[in-house]
Structures are given as C-alpha cells and as structure tokens.
Amino acid sequence: MAEQIKVKSGWKIWEVFTQSKTGEPHIHAGNVHAPDAEMALQNARDVYSRRNEAVSLWVVPADQLIATSPSDSGPFFEPADDKIYRHPQFYKVPKGVRGF
Amino acid sequence: MRTFIVLYNKRNDIVSSKKISYILLEHRKNTKMSEDKLLEQFEKRIEAGEMIEPKDWMPDRYRKQLIRMMSQHAHSEIVGMLPEGNWITRAPSLRRKMILLAKVQDEAGHGLYIYSATETLGIDRAELVQQLLDGTAKYASIFNYPTLSWADMGVIGWFVDGAAIVNQTMLAKCSYGPYARAMVRICKEENFHKKQGYEITATLANGTPEQYEMIQDAVNRWWWPSLMMFGPSDKDSPNSAELMRWKVKLKSNDELRQRFVDLTVPQAKAVNLILPDPDLKLNEDTGHYEFGKINWDEFWNVVKGNGPMNKERIKARIDAHENGKWVREAAVAYAEKNHNNN
C-alpha cells in the first residue's frame, strides 16, 4: 500500500481490486494515480485489465485503507493461535463410520 | 483483546491511534530491538525464502538499492516506448499497426506497475519522474540507439524483449513482494512482445532479398547492445554481491547473459540469420555458446549520455511532460469542482 505519500500533482493514489469473473473475490491488483473516482476506474481498467483480467473493479483511496502492522502481527493474531479445536482435524471420529 | 487501530509513520513510530490496547504497547516496548538484531532477523527471513513487504523492517541500503533499481526499470519501460513509437505511423499493415500500438501501450502499463511498486518504498512517483527528466536517473542504455528501419521492430521484440524476459523471470522471484508481483504480471505480457517481434523477423527473413538484407542489418546493429543490457560483468559490477545476498537478484549478470545467448542462437539459426560474432560457437563440454568480447567502452559511453539518441530521448520525455501539464491540471480542477458541488 502506498499511504503516507503526498502526490505533488494533486492526483490521489487509489488501490485497485479486480474480480476476474463473477463468483470470484475481488483481489488487490495494485494502484493508480487519479484526480477523482471516475478517472481512477478508467485508469485502473487501462492499467490492470488490458486483457480482460477483470469483470468488475473496485478503487479505494489509498489513505482510506487501514492495515495491520507487521511488527504487531504476533500479538494481534495471537488469539487464534491456541484454538486448534476450531479445525475439524482436532476431532476423532470412531472407526467404522463412513461418509461422515 | 479490544479492537484497535494504530497508524505508524515510516520509522514505525505511532503517529495516531484509537483505543490502543495496552497489551500491544507493552509488547512493542519489550521487542524494541537494536539495528543489528533487526538486520540479523531480516537476513534470516531472506535466507528462509520469505518475502519482504512494504511495512516490514528493512535495512536502509536494501530500500535505497531497490529504489535505484526499480526506478531505473520503470524509466526504461517509459523511455522504451519511444524507439518503437517511432514506427507506429509507418507500420506496413493495419495488423502490424494494431499490434505495435498494443505493445507500446503495454510498455506504458509496465512502467506504471513498477512506479507503483517503487512508491511502496516511500518515494513519490512525481519525484522519480523528476529524476528522469533531470537526467539524474538512468534507464536501459539500449533505448539510446535509433530505430532506422521497420525491421528494427522485429529485432527489438525478439532481442530486447527476449533479454528483458530472461531478466524479469529472475526478478519475479526476488525478495521484495511488490517488485516480484509486478514482474509476474509483466512476464505474462512480454511473451506476446517477443513473439510478435520474432514473427516480424521470420517474415522478413523469408521475404525478398531486400527484406532479408534489411532484417540482417537490424540483427547486426542490435545484437551487441542487447548483450550489454544485462549490465557489466559481475567482477565490474559493484552492487552485485549485496543485491544477491539480499536476493534482489538471484543470478549474476553473466549468468543471465549466457542464458539469453543460449536461447537466441538456435532461434537465429531457425530463420537463417547470422549473429554478428565470429567467435560465437557451442562449447560441447558445457553445452553453452561461447561468445566474443563485449565492447564495454561503448556501453559506458552510452550510459554517460553520449549514445546516438540520449539527448533526443530525454527531450521527448520533457516535451511529453510539459505538453501534458494542462491536461493533468484540468483533470484536478474538474475533480475539485465536482467535489465542491456535491
């Protein structure tokens, strides 16, 4: 992500998410510079979908994206570490049961 | 644990926060590490094949080397549009014209992918463009040679994009995430560039004697500058060792050059073209083609700005920037007007 950047031209940075076909999730593709949302979409199409890579595009002002910080990822994600009972492998199924 | 949002500046100091969990602050205090320790951890991560992402700690040298390398790469894509742009209006058929237009547009896209990836290192694109226009930033010296005939469009796609693929396939596995991802995207598109070039080459090579002569002439002019694209020999490349230790580069300049030669020689044979090197021959033992001495004086001369087209290329970029200024300003004014009306 490219937050913290002041673009001198006055064009904001927009993060771009592309959906390759309906039913798929939107995935981060990169970013573009644009003065407004409409041009951000047009630039995103020209930069990230010249070969039909997208059937749908999202653009989000880069400074509106809040992200976790790598140095804190340990304690931040730690609550999930000790909950192995959330995974089906945690449980034993009695022998002889088929098609569980 | 409560939810919290913390914002950091580039040095990783907290600049603003909402509902900061005190547990988190305690953790940060305890893990405040010395530079040496951080460097050790960074190198361990690289060693283990982990990718480095924009917000991760990285040594200053790593950041600086990446900015230098990536911005040079981005500038090369942008300046690289000029030699081929030269022939769009004179393409020999509508098919060739559409293909060349699409190819040149791709190069603009590649420049944007790499500028975007470079910005994640904390530098503004406007600043990078400024460096190009000032002449303080470099770009691939091959684009300082002129495109004298239509045949050059064939050979540039075949050699120059071919060489770029060899280099970029390696960079797609480099340690910096945003650069590697941009390279994956670019490599997919470069294959079209190389194939369209080789198709032009093969068509001319199988054409009239005049057409054959034209394509052989282009091969003669572009072969050596293409070999120089991989940069000086590793023993003369001061940055290589550090870049390889940090896996910014995974192969040496000489290894990449050798790979390009090994791939290209059979392709030249297949279309009956002669690569202009009397010393070029297969070494049966190693399985590699040996080639003659590269004229590095010529290379450094072009890098220093004395190539046939250096001045013209920069002038074209400055003109494009100046002539586009009113469009950029009008777009901002329009956006502001709409914003104020809403």
Tab-separated table of C-alpha atoms in Angstrom:
chain	number	residue	atom	x	y	z
A	1	MET	CA	0.000	0.000	0.000
A	2	ALA	CA	1.233	3.459	-0.680
A	3	GLU	CA	-0.211	5.590	2.091
A	4	GLN	CA	1.789	8.497	3.509
A	5	ILE	CA	2.582	9.770	0.024
A	6	LYS	CA	1.667	13.293	-0.975
A	7	VAL	CA	1.497	13.349	-4.735
A	8	LYS	CA	2.635	16.742	-5.938
A	9	SER	CA	0.430	16.683	-8.996
A	10	GLY	CA	-2.638	16.661	-6.756
A	11	TRP	CA	-3.627	13.239	-8.053
A	12	LYS	CA	-4.505	10.871	-5.246
A	13	ILE	CA	-3.453	7.234	-5.086
A	14	TRP	CA	-6.233	4.661	-5.392
A	15	GLU	CA	-5.776	0.992	-4.555
A	16	VAL	CA	-7.274	-1.275	-7.232
A	17	PHE	CA	-9.105	-4.578	-6.724
A	18	THR	CA	-10.082	-6.759	-9.668
A	19	GLN	CA	-12.616	-9.577	-9.941
A	20	SER	CA	-11.596	-11.968	-12.704
A	21	LYS	CA	-15.073	-13.464	-13.143
A	22	THR	CA	-18.399	-13.372	-11.354
A	23	GLY	CA	-18.404	-15.515	-8.254
A	24	GLU	CA	-14.693	-14.877	-7.585
A	25	PRO	CA	-13.479	-12.500	-4.878
A	26	HIS	CA	-12.009	-9.084	-5.683
A	27	ILE	CA	-8.234	-9.290	-5.339
A	28	HIS	CA	-5.746	-6.460	-4.865
A	29	ALA	CA	-4.053	-5.744	-8.212
A	30	GLY	CA	-2.014	-2.611	-7.480
A	31	ASN	CA	-2.738	1.081	-7.548
A	32	VAL	CA	-3.222	4.038	-9.871
A	33	HIS	CA	-2.973	7.811	-9.614
A	34	ALA	CA	-6.144	9.751	-10.466
A	35	PRO	CA	-7.810	13.068	-9.589
A	36	ASP	CA	-11.240	11.521	-8.951
A	37	ALA	CA	-13.040	8.193	-8.636
A	38	GLU	CA	-14.271	8.127	-12.234
A	39	MET	CA	-10.800	8.567	-13.689
A	40	ALA	CA	-9.413	6.146	-11.112
A	41	LEU	CA	-11.751	3.470	-12.548
A	42	GLN	CA	-10.769	4.312	-16.122
A	43	ASN	CA	-7.048	4.270	-15.293
A	44	ALA	CA	-7.476	1.020	-13.361
A	45	ARG	CA	-9.116	-0.546	-16.428
A	46	ASP	CA	-6.283	0.622	-18.719
A	47	VAL	CA	-3.515	-0.442	-16.336
A	48	TYR	CA	-4.870	-3.662	-14.800
A	49	SER	CA	-7.333	-5.053	-17.341
A	50	ARG	CA	-5.937	-4.744	-20.854
A	51	ARG	CA	-6.522	-8.471	-21.398
A	52	ASN	CA	-9.946	-8.979	-19.813
A	53	GLU	CA	-8.435	-9.615	-16.382
A	54	ALA	CA	-11.484	-8.064	-14.741
A	55	VAL	CA	-15.269	-8.141	-14.998
A	56	SER	CA	-15.549	-5.814	-12.014
A	57	LEU	CA	-13.223	-3.234	-10.471
A	58	TRP	CA	-13.054	-1.562	-7.071
A	59	VAL	CA	-10.964	1.519	-6.415
A	60	VAL	CA	-10.393	2.816	-2.889
A	61	PRO	CA	-8.484	5.961	-1.879
A	62	ALA	CA	-5.204	4.576	-0.505
A	63	ASP	CA	-5.406	6.722	2.635
A	64	GLN	CA	-8.757	5.126	3.484
A	65	LEU	CA	-7.250	1.665	3.799
A	66	ILE	CA	-6.316	0.693	7.338
A	67	ALA	CA	-3.895	-2.192	7.686
A	68	THR	CA	-2.225	-4.165	10.450
A	69	SER	CA	1.430	-3.543	11.128
A	70	PRO	CA	3.903	-6.425	10.660
A	71	SER	CA	5.734	-5.772	13.938
A	72	ASP	CA	2.479	-6.303	15.841
A	73	SER	CA	1.198	-9.224	13.825
A	74	GLY	CA	2.323	-11.606	16.581
A	75	PRO	CA	0.133	-10.325	19.434
A	76	PHE	CA	-2.600	-9.169	17.064
A	77	PHE	CA	-3.241	-12.598	15.599
A	78	GLU	CA	-2.260	-14.498	18.718
A	79	PRO	CA	-5.865	-15.092	19.928
A	80	ALA	CA	-6.293	-17.568	17.054
A	81	ASP	CA	-3.114	-19.494	17.832
A	82	ASP	CA	-4.399	-21.682	20.693
A	83	LYS	CA	-7.792	-22.605	19.288
A	84	ILE	CA	-6.963	-25.734	17.380
A	85	TYR	CA	-10.422	-27.069	18.291
A	86	ARG	CA	-11.722	-24.799	15.506
A	87	HIS	CA	-10.277	-27.238	12.972
A	88	PRO	CA	-12.020	-30.493	12.091
A	89	GLN	CA	-8.710	-32.395	12.407
A	90	PHE	CA	-8.938	-31.818	16.170
A	91	TYR	CA	-11.725	-34.373	16.480
A	92	LYS	CA	-11.601	-38.145	16.320
A	93	VAL	CA	-14.349	-39.984	14.507
A	94	PRO	CA	-14.953	-43.547	15.689
A	95	LYS	CA	-13.636	-46.203	13.314
A	96	GLY	CA	-16.195	-47.731	11.046
A	97	VAL	CA	-18.039	-44.503	10.384
A	98	ARG	CA	-18.156	-43.937	6.659
A	99	GLY	CA	-19.230	-40.904	4.709
A	100	PHE	CA	-19.117	-38.639	7.743
B	1	MET	CA	-8.467	-8.225	23.322
B	2	ARG	CA	-10.192	-4.999	22.288
B	3	THR	CA	-10.217	-3.807	18.715
B	4	PHE	CA	-7.729	-1.078	17.939
B	5	ILE	CA	-6.348	0.882	15.075
B	6	VAL	CA	-2.791	2.127	15.116
B	7	LEU	CA	-1.105	4.204	12.456
B	8	TYR	CA	2.646	4.310	12.074
B	9	ASN	CA	4.914	6.571	10.112
B	10	LYS	CA	7.790	5.224	8.018
B	11	ARG	CA	10.051	4.854	11.054
B	12	ASN	CA	7.415	2.745	12.754
B	13	ASP	CA	6.624	5.321	15.465
B	14	ILE	CA	2.973	5.500	16.398
B	15	VAL	CA	1.547	8.673	14.900
B	16	SER	CA	-2.100	8.267	15.788
B	17	SER	CA	-4.238	5.721	17.440
B	18	LYS	CA	-7.702	4.863	18.594
B	19	LYS	CA	-8.285	2.652	21.629
B	20	ILE	CA	-4.758	1.318	21.721
B	21	SER	CA	-4.583	-1.877	23.636
B	22	TYR	CA	-2.078	-1.534	26.484
B	23	ILE	CA	-1.010	-5.136	25.866
B	24	LEU	CA	0.176	-4.117	22.457
B	25	LEU	CA	2.153	-1.164	23.784
B	26	GLU	CA	3.853	-3.378	26.343
B	27	HIS	CA	4.773	-5.797	23.608
B	28	ARG	CA	6.282	-3.049	21.499
B	29	LYS	CA	8.402	-1.849	24.407
B	30	ASN	CA	9.728	-5.311	25.087
B	31	THR	CA	10.574	-6.019	21.492
B	32	LYS	CA	12.300	-2.748	20.649
B	33	MET	CA	15.355	-4.227	19.050
B	34	SER	CA	18.733	-2.917	18.086
B	35	GLU	CA	19.594	-2.346	14.414
B	36	ASP	CA	21.980	-5.295	14.485
B	37	LYS	CA	19.333	-7.631	15.800
B	38	LEU	CA	16.831	-6.354	13.215
B	39	LEU	CA	19.341	-6.840	10.405
B	40	GLU	CA	20.068	-10.347	11.613
B	41	GLN	CA	16.353	-11.180	11.620
B	42	PHE	CA	15.896	-9.578	8.197
B	43	GLU	CA	18.704	-11.654	6.697
B	44	LYS	CA	17.347	-14.781	8.353
B	45	ARG	CA	13.964	-14.157	6.738
B	46	ILE	CA	15.597	-13.674	3.321
B	47	GLU	CA	17.663	-16.808	3.856
B	48	ALA	CA	14.465	-18.749	4.604
B	49	GLY	CA	12.962	-17.525	1.326
B	50	GLU	CA	10.417	-15.203	2.940
B	51	MET	CA	9.174	-12.185	1.008
B	52	ILE	CA	9.740	-8.686	2.362
B	53	GLU	CA	6.645	-6.458	2.300
B	54	PRO	CA	6.466	-2.623	2.355
B	55	LYS	CA	5.831	-2.177	6.072
B	56	ASP	CA	8.438	-4.710	7.200
B	57	TRP	CA	11.697	-3.503	8.675
B	58	MET	CA	14.432	-3.391	6.057
B	59	PRO	CA	17.989	-2.034	6.029
B	60	ASP	CA	18.365	1.407	4.532
B	61	ARG	CA	20.706	0.039	1.863
B	62	TYR	CA	18.093	-2.501	0.773
B	63	ARG	CA	15.479	0.245	0.418
B	64	LYS	CA	17.898	2.519	-1.472
B	65	GLN	CA	19.149	-0.212	-3.796
B	66	LEU	CA	15.573	-1.230	-4.605
B	67	ILE	CA	14.511	2.352	-5.302
B	68	ARG	CA	17.507	2.786	-7.620
B	69	MET	CA	16.959	-0.500	-9.437
B	70	MET	CA	13.176	-0.341	-9.672
B	71	SER	CA	13.020	3.292	-10.777
B	72	GLN	CA	15.644	2.610	-13.471
B	73	HIS	CA	13.480	-0.298	-14.568
B	74	ALA	CA	10.311	1.820	-14.642
B	75	HIS	CA	12.055	4.614	-16.576
B	76	SER	CA	13.300	2.025	-19.090
B	77	GLU	CA	9.733	0.916	-19.784
B	78	ILE	CA	8.650	4.516	-20.368
B	79	VAL	CA	11.644	5.584	-22.492
B	80	GLY	CA	11.390	2.206	-24.246
B	81	MET	CA	8.103	3.363	-25.793
B	82	LEU	CA	9.967	5.935	-27.911
B	83	PRO	CA	12.064	3.818	-30.311
B	84	GLU	CA	9.022	1.715	-31.240
B	85	GLY	CA	6.593	4.630	-31.142
B	86	ASN	CA	8.725	5.976	-33.974
B	87	TRP	CA	7.288	3.345	-36.367
B	88	ILE	CA	3.589	3.235	-35.404
B	89	THR	CA	2.506	5.584	-38.194
B	90	ARG	CA	4.631	3.706	-40.733
B	91	ALA	CA	3.728	0.118	-39.878
B	92	PRO	CA	3.407	-1.865	-43.117
B	93	SER	CA	-0.147	-3.123	-42.469
B	94	LEU	CA	-3.128	-2.429	-40.244
B	95	ARG	CA	-2.469	-5.716	-38.419
B	96	ARG	CA	1.110	-4.732	-37.632
B	97	LYS	CA	-0.010	-1.249	-36.612
B	98	MET	CA	-2.602	-2.528	-34.124
B	99	ILE	CA	-0.076	-4.960	-32.660
B	100	LEU	CA	2.616	-2.284	-32.293
B	101	LEU	CA	0.149	0.137	-30.681
B	102	ALA	CA	-0.895	-2.527	-28.166
B	103	LYS	CA	2.729	-3.380	-27.450
B	104	VAL	CA	3.737	0.217	-26.828
B	105	GLN	CA	0.685	0.693	-24.603
B	106	ASP	CA	1.776	-2.382	-22.623
B	107	GLU	CA	5.161	-0.733	-22.026
B	108	ALA	CA	3.385	2.277	-20.517
B	109	GLY	CA	1.463	-0.128	-18.287
B	110	HIS	CA	4.681	-1.867	-17.247
B	111	GLY	CA	6.192	1.476	-16.310
B	112	LEU	CA	3.146	2.206	-14.140
B	113	TYR	CA	3.257	-1.206	-12.393
B	114	ILE	CA	6.885	-0.631	-11.437
B	115	TYR	CA	6.454	3.022	-10.406
B	116	SER	CA	3.571	1.864	-8.230
B	117	ALA	CA	5.737	-0.859	-6.655
B	118	THR	CA	8.568	1.656	-6.121
B	119	GLU	CA	6.222	4.032	-4.302
B	120	THR	CA	5.665	1.370	-1.631
B	121	LEU	CA	9.267	2.107	-0.548
B	122	GLY	CA	8.211	5.612	0.474
B	123	ILE	CA	9.093	7.668	-2.593
B	124	ASP	CA	6.708	9.749	-4.671
B	125	ARG	CA	6.228	8.969	-8.383
B	126	ALA	CA	6.468	12.676	-9.195
B	127	GLU	CA	9.947	12.686	-7.624
B	128	LEU	CA	11.011	9.681	-9.704
B	129	VAL	CA	9.759	11.277	-12.910
B	130	GLN	CA	11.586	14.454	-11.936
B	131	GLN	CA	14.842	12.477	-11.631
B	132	LEU	CA	14.351	11.031	-15.121
B	133	LEU	CA	13.718	14.440	-16.643
B	134	ASP	CA	16.669	15.985	-14.737
B	135	GLY	CA	18.934	13.275	-16.116
B	136	THR	CA	19.912	12.151	-12.602
B	137	ALA	CA	18.203	8.761	-13.028
B	138	LYS	CA	19.341	6.169	-15.533
B	139	TYR	CA	17.369	3.908	-17.857
B	140	ALA	CA	18.402	0.965	-20.047
B	141	SER	CA	21.082	2.229	-22.410
B	142	ILE	CA	19.714	0.177	-25.309
B	143	PHE	CA	16.975	2.749	-25.838
B	144	ASN	CA	19.608	5.315	-26.778
B	145	TYR	CA	20.055	3.614	-30.140
B	146	PRO	CA	17.932	4.739	-33.121
B	147	THR	CA	15.296	2.625	-34.909
B	148	LEU	CA	16.368	3.048	-38.514
B	149	SER	CA	14.046	0.645	-40.333
B	150	TRP	CA	10.842	-1.334	-39.876
B	151	ALA	CA	12.999	-4.436	-39.360
B	152	ASP	CA	14.109	-2.920	-36.045
B	153	MET	CA	10.572	-3.535	-34.716
B	154	GLY	CA	11.122	-7.244	-35.306
B	155	VAL	CA	14.564	-7.389	-33.733
B	156	ILE	CA	13.638	-5.233	-30.716
B	157	GLY	CA	10.758	-7.557	-29.861
B	158	TRP	CA	12.935	-10.633	-30.405
B	159	PHE	CA	16.193	-9.460	-28.722
B	160	VAL	CA	15.286	-6.628	-26.380
B	161	ASP	CA	12.049	-8.090	-25.052
B	162	GLY	CA	13.675	-11.530	-25.119
B	163	ALA	CA	16.515	-10.244	-22.928
B	164	ALA	CA	14.001	-8.474	-20.679
B	165	ILE	CA	12.109	-11.754	-20.189
B	166	VAL	CA	15.308	-13.525	-19.072
B	167	ASN	CA	15.997	-10.760	-16.555
B	168	GLN	CA	12.405	-10.349	-15.366
B	169	THR	CA	11.765	-14.072	-14.945
B	170	MET	CA	14.516	-13.951	-12.335
B	171	LEU	CA	13.162	-10.754	-10.741
B	172	ALA	CA	9.717	-12.377	-10.407
B	173	LYS	CA	11.308	-14.472	-7.632
B	174	CYS	CA	13.115	-11.586	-5.911
B	175	SER	CA	12.775	-10.933	-2.187
B	176	TYR	CA	10.704	-7.718	-2.373
B	177	GLY	CA	7.000	-8.613	-2.674
B	178	PRO	CA	5.657	-5.642	-4.680
B	179	TYR	CA	8.515	-5.870	-7.220
B	180	ALA	CA	8.112	-9.637	-7.610
B	181	ARG	CA	4.348	-9.297	-8.137
B	182	ALA	CA	4.823	-6.574	-10.769
B	183	MET	CA	7.294	-8.858	-12.575
B	184	VAL	CA	4.884	-11.803	-12.651
B	185	ARG	CA	2.314	-9.585	-14.356
B	186	ILE	CA	4.887	-8.169	-16.779
B	187	CYS	CA	6.362	-11.549	-17.758
B	188	LYS	CA	2.928	-12.774	-18.855
B	189	GLU	CA	2.643	-9.826	-21.227
B	190	GLU	CA	6.240	-9.841	-22.522
B	191	ASN	CA	5.749	-13.190	-24.210
B	192	PHE	CA	3.405	-11.509	-26.688
B	193	HIS	CA	6.060	-8.825	-27.248
B	194	LYS	CA	8.776	-11.314	-28.043
B	195	LYS	CA	6.562	-13.455	-30.272
B	196	GLN	CA	5.291	-10.553	-32.360
B	197	GLY	CA	8.907	-9.433	-32.844
B	198	TYR	CA	10.071	-12.872	-33.879
B	199	GLU	CA	7.123	-13.124	-36.284
B	200	ILE	CA	8.171	-9.862	-37.989
B	201	THR	CA	11.755	-11.180	-38.084
B	202	ALA	CA	10.790	-14.522	-39.615
B	203	THR	CA	8.506	-12.860	-42.178
B	204	LEU	CA	11.253	-10.538	-43.390
B	205	ALA	CA	13.900	-13.302	-43.290
B	206	ASN	CA	11.715	-15.418	-45.592
B	207	GLY	CA	10.830	-12.472	-47.833
B	208	THR	CA	12.581	-10.838	-50.783
B	209	PRO	CA	16.409	-10.487	-50.811
B	210	GLU	CA	15.947	-6.807	-49.899
B	211	GLN	CA	13.788	-7.754	-46.915
B	212	TYR	CA	16.327	-10.354	-45.822
B	213	GLU	CA	19.090	-7.774	-46.047
B	214	MET	CA	17.014	-5.330	-44.020
B	215	ILE	CA	16.435	-7.783	-41.159
B	216	GLN	CA	20.074	-8.963	-41.157
B	217	ASP	CA	21.162	-5.324	-40.895
B	218	ALA	CA	18.874	-4.849	-37.888
B	219	VAL	CA	20.302	-8.002	-36.271
B	220	ASN	CA	23.835	-6.658	-36.832
B	221	ARG	CA	23.020	-3.369	-35.134
B	222	TRP	CA	21.023	-4.688	-32.144
B	223	TRP	CA	22.917	-7.859	-31.154
B	224	TRP	CA	25.758	-6.322	-29.148
B	225	PRO	CA	23.690	-3.626	-27.399
B	226	SER	CA	21.259	-6.433	-26.428
B	227	LEU	CA	24.082	-8.390	-24.761
B	228	MET	CA	25.073	-5.213	-22.907
B	229	MET	CA	21.531	-4.949	-21.484
B	230	PHE	CA	22.460	-7.416	-18.736
B	231	GLY	CA	24.983	-4.946	-17.403
B	232	PRO	CA	28.710	-5.139	-16.809
B	233	SER	CA	30.441	-8.379	-15.960
B	234	ASP	CA	29.969	-9.271	-12.299
B	235	LYS	CA	33.564	-8.573	-11.382
B	236	ASP	CA	32.962	-4.975	-12.559
B	237	SER	CA	29.523	-4.632	-11.003
B	238	PRO	CA	29.939	-3.145	-7.513
B	239	ASN	CA	26.317	-3.708	-6.460
B	240	SER	CA	26.002	-7.346	-7.468
B	241	ALA	CA	27.249	-9.098	-4.300
B	242	GLU	CA	24.975	-7.181	-1.938
B	243	LEU	CA	21.957	-7.489	-4.245
B	244	MET	CA	22.472	-11.230	-4.489
B	245	ARG	CA	22.931	-11.676	-0.730
B	246	TRP	CA	19.566	-9.960	-0.191
B	247	LYS	CA	18.018	-11.901	-3.095
B	248	VAL	CA	17.087	-8.781	-5.016
B	249	LYS	CA	18.972	-10.557	-7.769
B	250	LEU	CA	19.124	-14.334	-7.857
B	251	LYS	CA	21.501	-14.712	-10.778
B	252	SER	CA	24.561	-12.803	-11.893
B	253	ASN	CA	24.662	-10.551	-14.952
B	254	ASP	CA	26.938	-13.027	-16.728
B	255	GLU	CA	24.684	-15.991	-15.987
B	256	LEU	CA	21.661	-14.149	-17.385
B	257	ARG	CA	23.583	-13.039	-20.468
B	258	GLN	CA	24.675	-16.632	-21.085
B	259	ARG	CA	21.077	-17.841	-20.794
B	260	PHE	CA	19.971	-15.239	-23.357
B	261	VAL	CA	22.715	-16.260	-25.806
B	262	ASP	CA	21.885	-19.967	-25.390
B	263	LEU	CA	18.201	-19.287	-26.106
B	264	THR	CA	18.770	-16.935	-29.033
B	265	VAL	CA	21.394	-18.748	-31.132
B	266	PRO	CA	19.036	-21.582	-32.187
B	267	GLN	CA	16.265	-19.035	-32.863
B	268	ALA	CA	18.588	-17.158	-35.240
B	269	LYS	CA	19.531	-20.403	-36.994
B	270	ALA	CA	15.872	-21.289	-37.456
B	271	VAL	CA	15.330	-18.156	-39.558
B	272	ASN	CA	18.740	-18.276	-41.304
B	273	LEU	CA	20.051	-15.090	-39.751
B	274	ILE	CA	23.664	-14.629	-38.727
B	275	LEU	CA	24.560	-13.205	-35.322
B	276	PRO	CA	27.463	-10.772	-35.895
B	277	ASP	CA	30.080	-12.538	-33.779
B	278	PRO	CA	32.838	-14.642	-35.424
B	279	ASP	CA	33.749	-16.107	-32.018
B	280	LEU	CA	30.268	-17.467	-31.342
B	281	LYS	CA	30.451	-21.257	-31.006
B	282	LEU	CA	28.991	-24.090	-28.977
B	283	ASN	CA	31.191	-25.491	-26.249
B	284	GLU	CA	30.331	-29.212	-26.420
B	285	ASP	CA	31.508	-29.822	-22.860
B	286	THR	CA	29.490	-27.137	-21.104
B	287	GLY	CA	26.568	-27.103	-23.538
B	288	HIS	CA	26.776	-23.296	-23.621
B	289	TYR	CA	27.558	-20.967	-26.514
B	290	GLU	CA	30.797	-19.034	-26.110
B	291	PHE	CA	30.778	-15.513	-27.469
B	292	GLY	CA	33.247	-12.732	-28.281
B	293	LYS	CA	34.387	-9.816	-26.185
B	294	ILE	CA	31.799	-7.126	-25.467
B	295	ASN	CA	32.847	-3.537	-26.138
B	296	TRP	CA	32.328	-2.121	-22.644
B	297	ASP	CA	33.822	1.239	-23.623
B	298	GLU	CA	30.845	1.703	-25.920
B	299	PHE	CA	28.480	0.695	-23.114
B	300	TRP	CA	29.903	3.190	-20.590
B	301	ASN	CA	29.989	5.893	-23.217
B	302	VAL	CA	26.250	5.453	-23.866
B	303	VAL	CA	25.491	5.245	-20.116
B	304	LYS	CA	27.330	8.537	-19.637
B	305	GLY	CA	24.987	10.194	-22.107
B	306	ASN	CA	26.943	10.046	-25.347
B	307	GLY	CA	24.857	7.468	-27.206
B	308	PRO	CA	23.273	8.403	-30.529
B	309	MET	CA	19.845	9.179	-29.043
B	310	ASN	CA	20.352	10.133	-25.354
B	311	LYS	CA	19.511	13.805	-25.759
B	312	GLU	CA	16.571	13.196	-28.047
B	313	ARG	CA	15.019	10.617	-25.692
B	314	ILE	CA	15.104	12.949	-22.688
B	315	LYS	CA	13.834	15.833	-24.770
B	316	ALA	CA	10.887	13.710	-25.907
B	317	ARG	CA	10.061	12.872	-22.265
B	318	ILE	CA	10.312	16.514	-21.179
B	319	ASP	CA	8.081	17.590	-24.076
B	320	ALA	CA	5.514	14.916	-23.210
B	321	HIS	CA	5.542	16.040	-19.583
B	322	GLU	CA	5.227	19.737	-20.419
B	323	ASN	CA	2.575	19.219	-23.102
B	324	GLY	CA	0.514	17.048	-20.787
B	325	LYS	CA	0.613	19.560	-17.951
B	326	TRP	CA	-2.615	21.355	-18.858
B	327	VAL	CA	-4.447	18.022	-19.079
B	328	ARG	CA	-3.310	16.997	-15.584
B	329	GLU	CA	-4.250	20.398	-14.188
B	330	ALA	CA	-7.628	20.429	-15.923
B	331	ALA	CA	-8.409	16.976	-14.506
B	332	VAL	CA	-7.646	18.234	-10.985
B	333	ALA	CA	-9.750	21.368	-11.492
B	334	TYR	CA	-12.654	19.251	-12.764
B	335	ALA	CA	-12.377	16.882	-9.811
B	336	GLU	CA	-12.318	19.798	-7.356
B	337	LYS	CA	-15.307	21.461	-8.997
B	338	ASN	CA	-17.358	18.260	-8.805
B	339	HIS	CA	-16.280	17.723	-5.229
B	340	ASN	CA	-17.375	21.243	-4.231
B	341	ASN	CA	-20.743	20.857	-5.978
B	342	ASN	CA	-21.542	17.667	-4.086
